[in-house]
mmCIF file of C-alpha atoms in Angstrom:
data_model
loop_
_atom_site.group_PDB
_atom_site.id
_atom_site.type_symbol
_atom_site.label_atom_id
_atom_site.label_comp_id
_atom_site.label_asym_id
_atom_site.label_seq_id
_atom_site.Cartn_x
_atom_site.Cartn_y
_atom_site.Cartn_z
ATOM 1 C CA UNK A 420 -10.571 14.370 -8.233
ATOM 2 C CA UNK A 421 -10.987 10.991 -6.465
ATOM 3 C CA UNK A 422 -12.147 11.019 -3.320
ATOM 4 C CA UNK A 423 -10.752 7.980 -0.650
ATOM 5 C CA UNK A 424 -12.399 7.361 2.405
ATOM 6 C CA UNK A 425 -10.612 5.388 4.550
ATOM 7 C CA UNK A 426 -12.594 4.998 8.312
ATOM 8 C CA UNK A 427 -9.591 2.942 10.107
ATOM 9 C CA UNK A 428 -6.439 3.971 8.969
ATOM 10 C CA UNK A 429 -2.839 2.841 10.197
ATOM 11 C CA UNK A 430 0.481 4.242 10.957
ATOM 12 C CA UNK A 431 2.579 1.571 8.871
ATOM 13 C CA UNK A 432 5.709 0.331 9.716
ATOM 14 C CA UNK A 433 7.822 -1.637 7.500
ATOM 15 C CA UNK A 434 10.847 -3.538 8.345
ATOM 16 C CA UNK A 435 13.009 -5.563 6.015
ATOM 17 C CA UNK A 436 15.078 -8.860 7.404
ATOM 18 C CA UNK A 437 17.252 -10.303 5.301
ATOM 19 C CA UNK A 438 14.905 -13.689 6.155
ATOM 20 C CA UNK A 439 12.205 -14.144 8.563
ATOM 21 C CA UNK A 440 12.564 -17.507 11.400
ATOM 22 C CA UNK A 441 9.668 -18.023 13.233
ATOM 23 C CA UNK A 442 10.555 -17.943 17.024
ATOM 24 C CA UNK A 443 14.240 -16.670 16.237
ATOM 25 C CA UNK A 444 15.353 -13.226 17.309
ATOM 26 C CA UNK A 445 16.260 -10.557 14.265
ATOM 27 C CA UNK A 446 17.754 -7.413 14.288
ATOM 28 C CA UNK A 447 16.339 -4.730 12.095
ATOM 29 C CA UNK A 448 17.313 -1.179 10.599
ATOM 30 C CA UNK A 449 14.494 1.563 11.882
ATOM 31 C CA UNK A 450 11.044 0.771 9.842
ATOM 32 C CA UNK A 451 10.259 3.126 7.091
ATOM 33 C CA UNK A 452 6.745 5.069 9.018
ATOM 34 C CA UNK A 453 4.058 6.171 6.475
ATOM 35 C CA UNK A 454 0.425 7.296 6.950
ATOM 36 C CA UNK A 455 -1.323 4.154 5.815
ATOM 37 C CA UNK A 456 -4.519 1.849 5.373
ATOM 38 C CA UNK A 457 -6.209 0.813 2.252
ATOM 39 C CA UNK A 458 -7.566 4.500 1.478
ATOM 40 C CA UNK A 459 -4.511 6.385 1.652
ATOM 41 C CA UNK A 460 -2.578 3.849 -0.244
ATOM 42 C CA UNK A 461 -5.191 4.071 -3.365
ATOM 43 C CA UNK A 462 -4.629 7.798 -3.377
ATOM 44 C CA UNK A 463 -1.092 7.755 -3.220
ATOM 45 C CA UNK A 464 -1.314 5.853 -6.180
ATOM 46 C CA UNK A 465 -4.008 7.859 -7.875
ATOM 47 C CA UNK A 466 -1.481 10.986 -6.978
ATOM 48 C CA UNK A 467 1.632 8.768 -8.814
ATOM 49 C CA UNK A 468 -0.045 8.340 -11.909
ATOM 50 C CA UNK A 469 -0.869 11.688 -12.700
ATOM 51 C CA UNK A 470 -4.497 11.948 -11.362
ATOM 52 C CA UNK A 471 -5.935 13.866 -9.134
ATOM 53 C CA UNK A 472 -6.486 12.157 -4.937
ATOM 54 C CA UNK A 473 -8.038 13.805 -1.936
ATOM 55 C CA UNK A 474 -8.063 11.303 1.173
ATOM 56 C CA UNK A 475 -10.414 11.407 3.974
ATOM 57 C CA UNK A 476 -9.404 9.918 6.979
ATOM 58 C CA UNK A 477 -9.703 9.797 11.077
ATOM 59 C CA UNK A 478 -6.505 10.644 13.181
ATOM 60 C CA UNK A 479 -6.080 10.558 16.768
ATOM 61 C CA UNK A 480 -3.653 10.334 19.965
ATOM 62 C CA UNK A 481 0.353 10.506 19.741
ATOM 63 C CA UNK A 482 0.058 7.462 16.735
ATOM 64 C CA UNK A 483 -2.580 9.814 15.102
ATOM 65 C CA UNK A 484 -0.280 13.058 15.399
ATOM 66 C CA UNK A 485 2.297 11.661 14.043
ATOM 67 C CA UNK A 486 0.176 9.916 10.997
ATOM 68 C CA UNK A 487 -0.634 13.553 10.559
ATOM 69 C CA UNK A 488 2.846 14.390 10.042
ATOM 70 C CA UNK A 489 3.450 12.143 7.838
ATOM 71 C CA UNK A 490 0.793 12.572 5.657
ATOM 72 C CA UNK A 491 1.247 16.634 5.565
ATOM 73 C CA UNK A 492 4.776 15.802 4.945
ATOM 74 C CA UNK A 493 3.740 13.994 1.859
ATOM 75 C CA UNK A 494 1.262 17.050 0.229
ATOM 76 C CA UNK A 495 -0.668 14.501 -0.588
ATOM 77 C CA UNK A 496 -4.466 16.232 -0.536
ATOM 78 C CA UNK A 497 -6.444 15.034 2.865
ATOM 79 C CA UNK A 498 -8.482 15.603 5.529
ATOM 80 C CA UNK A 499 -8.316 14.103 8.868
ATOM 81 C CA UNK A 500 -11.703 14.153 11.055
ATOM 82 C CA UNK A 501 -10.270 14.151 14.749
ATOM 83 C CA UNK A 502 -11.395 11.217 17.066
ATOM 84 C CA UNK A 503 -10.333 9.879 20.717
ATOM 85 C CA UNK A 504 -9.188 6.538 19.855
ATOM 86 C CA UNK A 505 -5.602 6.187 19.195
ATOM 87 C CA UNK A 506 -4.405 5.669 15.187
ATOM 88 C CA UNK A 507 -3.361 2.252 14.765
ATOM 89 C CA UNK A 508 -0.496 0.404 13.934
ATOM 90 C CA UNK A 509 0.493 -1.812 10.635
ATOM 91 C CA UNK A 510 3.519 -3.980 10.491
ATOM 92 C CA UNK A 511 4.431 -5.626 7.814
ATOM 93 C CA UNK A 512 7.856 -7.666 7.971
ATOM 94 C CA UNK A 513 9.508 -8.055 4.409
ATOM 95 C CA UNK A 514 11.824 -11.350 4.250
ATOM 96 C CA UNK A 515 14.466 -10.195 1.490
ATOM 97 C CA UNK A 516 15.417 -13.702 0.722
ATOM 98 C CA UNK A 517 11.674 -15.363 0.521
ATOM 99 C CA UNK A 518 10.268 -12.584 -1.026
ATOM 100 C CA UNK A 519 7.448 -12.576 1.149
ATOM 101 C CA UNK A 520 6.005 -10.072 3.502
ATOM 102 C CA UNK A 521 3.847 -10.771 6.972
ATOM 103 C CA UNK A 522 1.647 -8.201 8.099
ATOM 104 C CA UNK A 523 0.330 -7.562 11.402
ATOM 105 C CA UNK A 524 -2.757 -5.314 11.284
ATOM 106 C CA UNK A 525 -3.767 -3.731 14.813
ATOM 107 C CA UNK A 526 -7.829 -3.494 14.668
ATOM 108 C CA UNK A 527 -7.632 -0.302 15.538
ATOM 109 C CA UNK A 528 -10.023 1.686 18.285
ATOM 110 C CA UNK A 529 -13.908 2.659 18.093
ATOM 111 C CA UNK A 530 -15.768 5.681 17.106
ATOM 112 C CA UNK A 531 -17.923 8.087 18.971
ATOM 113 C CA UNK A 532 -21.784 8.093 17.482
ATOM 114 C CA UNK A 533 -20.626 12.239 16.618
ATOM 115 C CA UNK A 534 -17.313 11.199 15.139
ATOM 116 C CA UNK A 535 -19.040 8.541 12.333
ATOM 117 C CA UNK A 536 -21.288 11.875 11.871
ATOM 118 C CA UNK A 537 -18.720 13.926 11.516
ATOM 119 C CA UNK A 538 -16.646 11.610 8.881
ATOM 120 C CA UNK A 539 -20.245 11.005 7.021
ATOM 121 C CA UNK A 540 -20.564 14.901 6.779
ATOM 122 C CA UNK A 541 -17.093 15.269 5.624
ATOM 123 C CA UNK A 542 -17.695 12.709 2.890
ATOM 124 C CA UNK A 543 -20.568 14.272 1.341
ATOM 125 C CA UNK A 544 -19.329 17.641 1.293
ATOM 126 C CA UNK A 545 -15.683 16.741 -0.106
ATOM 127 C CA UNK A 546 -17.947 14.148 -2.874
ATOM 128 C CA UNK A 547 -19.496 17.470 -4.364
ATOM 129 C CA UNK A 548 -15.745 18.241 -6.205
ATOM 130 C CA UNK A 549 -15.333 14.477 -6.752
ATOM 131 C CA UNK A 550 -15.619 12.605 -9.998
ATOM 132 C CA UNK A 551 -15.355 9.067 -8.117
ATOM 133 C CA UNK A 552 -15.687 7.793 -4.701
ATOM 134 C CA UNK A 553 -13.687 4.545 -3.094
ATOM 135 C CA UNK A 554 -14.474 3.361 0.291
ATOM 136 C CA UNK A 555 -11.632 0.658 1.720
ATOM 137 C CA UNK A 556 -10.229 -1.121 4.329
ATOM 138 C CA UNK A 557 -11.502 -2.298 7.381
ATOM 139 C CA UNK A 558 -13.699 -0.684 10.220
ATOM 140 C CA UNK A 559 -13.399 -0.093 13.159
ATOM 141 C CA UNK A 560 -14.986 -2.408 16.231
ATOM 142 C CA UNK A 561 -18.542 -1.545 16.626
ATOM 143 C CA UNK A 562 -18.528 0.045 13.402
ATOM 144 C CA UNK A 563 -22.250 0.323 11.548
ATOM 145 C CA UNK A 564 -22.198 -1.899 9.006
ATOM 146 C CA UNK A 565 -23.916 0.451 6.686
ATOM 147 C CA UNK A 566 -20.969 3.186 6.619
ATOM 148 C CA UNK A 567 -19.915 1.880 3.128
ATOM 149 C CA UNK A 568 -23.593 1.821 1.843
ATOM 150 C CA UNK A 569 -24.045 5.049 3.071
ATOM 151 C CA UNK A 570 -20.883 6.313 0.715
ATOM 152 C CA UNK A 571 -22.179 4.636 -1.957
ATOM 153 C CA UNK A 572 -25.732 6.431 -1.769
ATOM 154 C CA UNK A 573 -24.004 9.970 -1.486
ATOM 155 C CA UNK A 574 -21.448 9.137 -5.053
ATOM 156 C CA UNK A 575 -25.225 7.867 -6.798
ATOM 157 C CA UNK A 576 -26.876 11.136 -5.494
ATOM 158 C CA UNK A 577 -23.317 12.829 -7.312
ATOM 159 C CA UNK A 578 -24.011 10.791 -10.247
ATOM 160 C CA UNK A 579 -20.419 9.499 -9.564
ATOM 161 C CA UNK A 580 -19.511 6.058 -9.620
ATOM 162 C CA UNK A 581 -18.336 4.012 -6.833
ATOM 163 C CA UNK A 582 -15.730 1.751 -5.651
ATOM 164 C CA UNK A 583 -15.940 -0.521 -2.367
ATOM 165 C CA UNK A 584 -12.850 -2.906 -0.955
ATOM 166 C CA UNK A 585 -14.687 -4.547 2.498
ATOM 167 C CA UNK A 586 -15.542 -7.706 3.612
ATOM 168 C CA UNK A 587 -18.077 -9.205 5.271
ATOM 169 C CA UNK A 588 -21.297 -7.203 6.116
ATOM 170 C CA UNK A 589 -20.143 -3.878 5.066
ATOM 171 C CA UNK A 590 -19.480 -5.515 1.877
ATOM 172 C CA UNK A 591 -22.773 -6.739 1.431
ATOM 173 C CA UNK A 592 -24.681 -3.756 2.661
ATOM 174 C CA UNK A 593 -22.654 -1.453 0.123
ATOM 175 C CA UNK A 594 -23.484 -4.128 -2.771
ATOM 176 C CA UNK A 595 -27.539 -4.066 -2.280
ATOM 177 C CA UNK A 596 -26.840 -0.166 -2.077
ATOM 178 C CA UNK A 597 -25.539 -0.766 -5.682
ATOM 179 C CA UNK A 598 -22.269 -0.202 -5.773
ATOM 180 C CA UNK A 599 -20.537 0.183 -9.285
ATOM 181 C CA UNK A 600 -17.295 -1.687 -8.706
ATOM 182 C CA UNK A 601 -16.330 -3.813 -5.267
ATOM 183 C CA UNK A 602 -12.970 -5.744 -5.065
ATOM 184 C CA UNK A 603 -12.500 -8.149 -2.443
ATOM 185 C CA UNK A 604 -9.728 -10.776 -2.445
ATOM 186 C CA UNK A 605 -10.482 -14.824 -2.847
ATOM 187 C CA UNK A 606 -10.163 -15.129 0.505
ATOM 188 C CA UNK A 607 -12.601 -11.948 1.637
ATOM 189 C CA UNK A 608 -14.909 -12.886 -1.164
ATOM 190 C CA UNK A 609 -14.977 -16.604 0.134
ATOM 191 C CA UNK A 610 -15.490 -15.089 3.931
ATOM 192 C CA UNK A 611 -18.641 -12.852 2.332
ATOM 193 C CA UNK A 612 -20.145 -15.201 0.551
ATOM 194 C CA UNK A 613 -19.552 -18.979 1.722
ATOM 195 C CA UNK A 614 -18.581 -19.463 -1.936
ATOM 196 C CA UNK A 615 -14.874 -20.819 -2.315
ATOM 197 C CA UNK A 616 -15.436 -20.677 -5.753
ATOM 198 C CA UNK A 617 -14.666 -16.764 -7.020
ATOM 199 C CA UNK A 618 -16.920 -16.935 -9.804
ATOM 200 C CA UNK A 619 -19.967 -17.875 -7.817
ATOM 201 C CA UNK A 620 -18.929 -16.046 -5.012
ATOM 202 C CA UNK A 621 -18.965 -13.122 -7.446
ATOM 203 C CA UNK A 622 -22.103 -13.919 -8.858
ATOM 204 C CA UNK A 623 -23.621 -13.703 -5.456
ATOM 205 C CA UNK A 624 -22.401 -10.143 -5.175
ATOM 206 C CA UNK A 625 -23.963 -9.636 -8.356
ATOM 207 C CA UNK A 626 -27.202 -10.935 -7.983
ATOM 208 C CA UNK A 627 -27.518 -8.525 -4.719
ATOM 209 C CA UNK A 628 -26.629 -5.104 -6.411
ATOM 210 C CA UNK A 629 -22.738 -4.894 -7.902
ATOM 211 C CA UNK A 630 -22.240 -3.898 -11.247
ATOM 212 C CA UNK A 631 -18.868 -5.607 -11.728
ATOM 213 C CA UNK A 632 -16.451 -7.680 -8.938
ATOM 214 C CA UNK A 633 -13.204 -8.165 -9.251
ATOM 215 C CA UNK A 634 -11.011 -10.431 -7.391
ATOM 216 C CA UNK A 635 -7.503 -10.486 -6.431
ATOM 217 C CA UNK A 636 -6.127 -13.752 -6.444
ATOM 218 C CA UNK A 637 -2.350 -12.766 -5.603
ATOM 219 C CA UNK A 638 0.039 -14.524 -7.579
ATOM 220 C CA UNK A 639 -2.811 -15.771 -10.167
ATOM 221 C CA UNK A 640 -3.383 -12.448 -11.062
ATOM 222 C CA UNK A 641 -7.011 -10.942 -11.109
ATOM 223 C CA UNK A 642 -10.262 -11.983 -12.008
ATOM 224 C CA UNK A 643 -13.307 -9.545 -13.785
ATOM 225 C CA UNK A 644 -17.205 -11.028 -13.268
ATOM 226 C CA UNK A 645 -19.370 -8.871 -15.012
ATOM 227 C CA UNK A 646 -22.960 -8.984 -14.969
ATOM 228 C CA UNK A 647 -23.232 -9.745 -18.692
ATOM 229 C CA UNK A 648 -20.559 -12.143 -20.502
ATOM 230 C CA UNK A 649 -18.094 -14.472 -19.243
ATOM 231 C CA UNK A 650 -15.759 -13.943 -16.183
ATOM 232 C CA UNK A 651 -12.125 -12.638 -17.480
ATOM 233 C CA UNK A 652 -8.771 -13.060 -15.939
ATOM 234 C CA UNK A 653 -5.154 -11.655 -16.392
ATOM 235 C CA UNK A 654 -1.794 -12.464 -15.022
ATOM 236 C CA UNK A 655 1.494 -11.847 -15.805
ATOM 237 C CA UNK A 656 3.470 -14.643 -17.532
ATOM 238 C CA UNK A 657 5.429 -15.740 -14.156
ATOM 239 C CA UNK A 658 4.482 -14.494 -10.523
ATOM 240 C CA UNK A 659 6.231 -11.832 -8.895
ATOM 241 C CA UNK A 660 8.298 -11.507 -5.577
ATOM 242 C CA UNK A 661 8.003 -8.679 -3.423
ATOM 243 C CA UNK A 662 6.250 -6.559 -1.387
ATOM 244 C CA UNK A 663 2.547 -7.303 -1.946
ATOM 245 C CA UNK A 664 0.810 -5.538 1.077
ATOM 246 C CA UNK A 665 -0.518 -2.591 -0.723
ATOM 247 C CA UNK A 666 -1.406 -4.666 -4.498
ATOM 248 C CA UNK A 667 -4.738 -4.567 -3.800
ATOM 249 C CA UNK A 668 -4.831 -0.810 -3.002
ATOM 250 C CA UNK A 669 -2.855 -0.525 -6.294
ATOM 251 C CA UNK A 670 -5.667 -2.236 -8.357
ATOM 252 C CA UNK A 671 -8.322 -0.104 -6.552
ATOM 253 C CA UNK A 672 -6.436 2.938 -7.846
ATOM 254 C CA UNK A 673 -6.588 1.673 -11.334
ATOM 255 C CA UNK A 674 -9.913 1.030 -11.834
ATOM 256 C CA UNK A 675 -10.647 4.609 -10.097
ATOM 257 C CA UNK A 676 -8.695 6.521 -12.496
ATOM 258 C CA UNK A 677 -10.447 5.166 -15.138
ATOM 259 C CA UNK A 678 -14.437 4.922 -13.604
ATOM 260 C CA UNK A 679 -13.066 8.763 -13.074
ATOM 261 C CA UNK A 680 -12.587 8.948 -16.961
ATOM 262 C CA UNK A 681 -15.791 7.598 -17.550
ATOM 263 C CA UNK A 682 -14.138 4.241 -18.980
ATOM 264 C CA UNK A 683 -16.212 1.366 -17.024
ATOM 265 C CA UNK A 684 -14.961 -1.547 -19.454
ATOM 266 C CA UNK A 685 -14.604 -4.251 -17.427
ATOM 267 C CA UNK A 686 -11.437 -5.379 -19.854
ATOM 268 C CA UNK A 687 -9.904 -2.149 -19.523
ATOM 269 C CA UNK A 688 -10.092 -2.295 -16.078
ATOM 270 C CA UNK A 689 -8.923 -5.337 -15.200
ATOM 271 C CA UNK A 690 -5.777 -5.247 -17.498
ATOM 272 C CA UNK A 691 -4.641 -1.609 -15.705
ATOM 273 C CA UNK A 692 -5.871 -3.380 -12.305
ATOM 274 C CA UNK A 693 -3.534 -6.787 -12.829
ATOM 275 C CA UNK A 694 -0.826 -4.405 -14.119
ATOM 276 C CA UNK A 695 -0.744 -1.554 -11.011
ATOM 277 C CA UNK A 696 -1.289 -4.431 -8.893
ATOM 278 C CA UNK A 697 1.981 -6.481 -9.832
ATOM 279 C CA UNK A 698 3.961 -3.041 -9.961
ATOM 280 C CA UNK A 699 2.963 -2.603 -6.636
ATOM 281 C CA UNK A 700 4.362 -5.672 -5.645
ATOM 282 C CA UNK A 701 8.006 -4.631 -6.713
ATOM 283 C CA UNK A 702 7.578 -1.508 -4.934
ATOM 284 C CA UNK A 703 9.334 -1.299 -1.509
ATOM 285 C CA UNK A 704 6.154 0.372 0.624
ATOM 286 C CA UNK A 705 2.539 0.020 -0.087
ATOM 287 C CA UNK A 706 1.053 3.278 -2.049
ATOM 288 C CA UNK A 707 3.819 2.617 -4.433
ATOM 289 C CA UNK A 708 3.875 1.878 -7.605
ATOM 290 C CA UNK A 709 7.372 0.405 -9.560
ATOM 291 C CA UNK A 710 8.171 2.844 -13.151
ATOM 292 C CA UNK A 711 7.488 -0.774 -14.882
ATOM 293 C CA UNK A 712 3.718 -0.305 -14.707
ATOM 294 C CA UNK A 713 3.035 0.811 -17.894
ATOM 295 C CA UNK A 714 5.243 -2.121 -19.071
ATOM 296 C CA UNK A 715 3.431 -4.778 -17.269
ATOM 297 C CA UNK A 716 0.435 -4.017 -18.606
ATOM 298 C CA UNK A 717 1.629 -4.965 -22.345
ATOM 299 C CA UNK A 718 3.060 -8.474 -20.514
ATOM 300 C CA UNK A 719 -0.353 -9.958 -19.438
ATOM 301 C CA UNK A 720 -1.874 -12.848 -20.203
ATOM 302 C CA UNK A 721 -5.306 -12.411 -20.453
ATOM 303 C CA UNK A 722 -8.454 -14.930 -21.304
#
């Protein structure tokens, strides 16, 4: 079972224009609702694919009741830890005829001192069952900066591996804690690191702690930095138009499923990565994957 802890999770709305004019009025069908953020995206994919998901996640006022809902609606596996602040809101606006999506991410409310305790607690206990452990998305304001480090402690005292999507200090912390796998995008990694370069923004991460970095680079595909041999990369052929909000939850959820199979090849995982990734892109709400996957996978370009 992989286990998804996701601290600041989002009620996501989607709404679909048939194309998107700055400062013009539009008129929109109801948004699809889901229980979002990055966590409960990767185990909605996880769930897709035929592995096993349980997501851990905070819930709280009217937003967070109905984010319950949702997610009960869906039987997808989970636990919510109860807090005070109000679930936030994710918009993401889909222009049909750009093929382009804009998201508007709330940042969501802070956590009581307890309620960090209580999500900690939660995490260890439900990592007992698990056979890996991802940590994503952003936290909340006034978040420690540890929380992700701290995750990454209880999967090594599993003897589980790890996976970390984060930016910024959390990122860092949950590297020197020795994280096996962290994915940030080019423009988290740049944000992390100072580096605008990937590869030497990924070596940074790896000279701190990670075992392996990969990096979304949207359209371009993804990129693999190992700590021994050369950086790898895969694309497909031509880019994709789509939906590309939850791509980067879709590659999480491809390297989990196989750190959960014991398969840590850093080849392996970035051709399923690339190839979830892009079918998440043609999928019409992030956490899903497009039937194709398989199929893209045999259509990279890799080097």
């Amino acid at each position: 079972m992989i286990l998804t802890v996701t601290p600041n999770p989002a009620l996501d709305l989607t709404y679909r224009v048939p194309a998107l004019e700055p400062g013009e009025t539009h008129r929109a069908a109801p948004p699809a609702v889901r229980a979002g953020g990055k966590g409960l995206n990767v185990a909605r994919v996880v769930a897709q694919t035929g592995s096993a998901a349980f997501a851990l996640a905070t819930a709280g006022g009217p937003s967070g009741l109905r984010f319950a809902d949702d997610l009960e609606a869906s039987q997808l596996p989970a636990e919510l830890i109860p807090v005070a602040s109000p679930t936030r809101s994710s918009v993401a606006i889909v222009d049909e005829a750009a093929g382009e999506t804009t998201v508007i991410n709330e940042t969501g409310g802070p956590l009581t001192a307890a309620e960090w305790m209580a999500l900690r607690d939660a995490a260890r206990r439900l990592a007992v069952p698990a056979t890996a452990l991802v940590g994503s998305g952003s936290l909340p304001p006034d978040a420690p900066d540890d929380f992700y480090a701290v995750l990454v402690a209880t999967a090594a005292e599993r003897g589980i591996p790890s996976l970390i999507d984060a930016v910024g200090p959390a990122l860092l912390l949950a590297v020197e804690a020795g994280a096996d796998v962290v994915k940030p995008n080019r423009r988290e990694l740049a944000e992390t690191t100072g580096e605008d370069d990937p590869v030497e923004g990924a070596r940074r991460l790896l000279d701190r702690g990670a075992r392996l970095v990969l990096v979304s680079l949207g359209a371009d595909g993804l990129l693999a930095v190992p700590r021994t041999g050369a950086p790898l990369h895969a694309r497909l052929p031509e880019p994709l138009t789509g939906n590309a909000t939850g791509a980067g939850d879709a590659a999480v959820a491809a390297v989990a499923t196989l750190l959960a199979a014991g398969n840590d090849d850093p080849g392996a995982l970035l051709r399923r990565a690339t190839a979830w990734s892009a079918a998440a892109v043609l999928a019409p709400l992030a956490g899903d994957l497009h039937p194709s996957y398989r199929e893209l996978e045999a259509r990279l370009v890799t080097g």
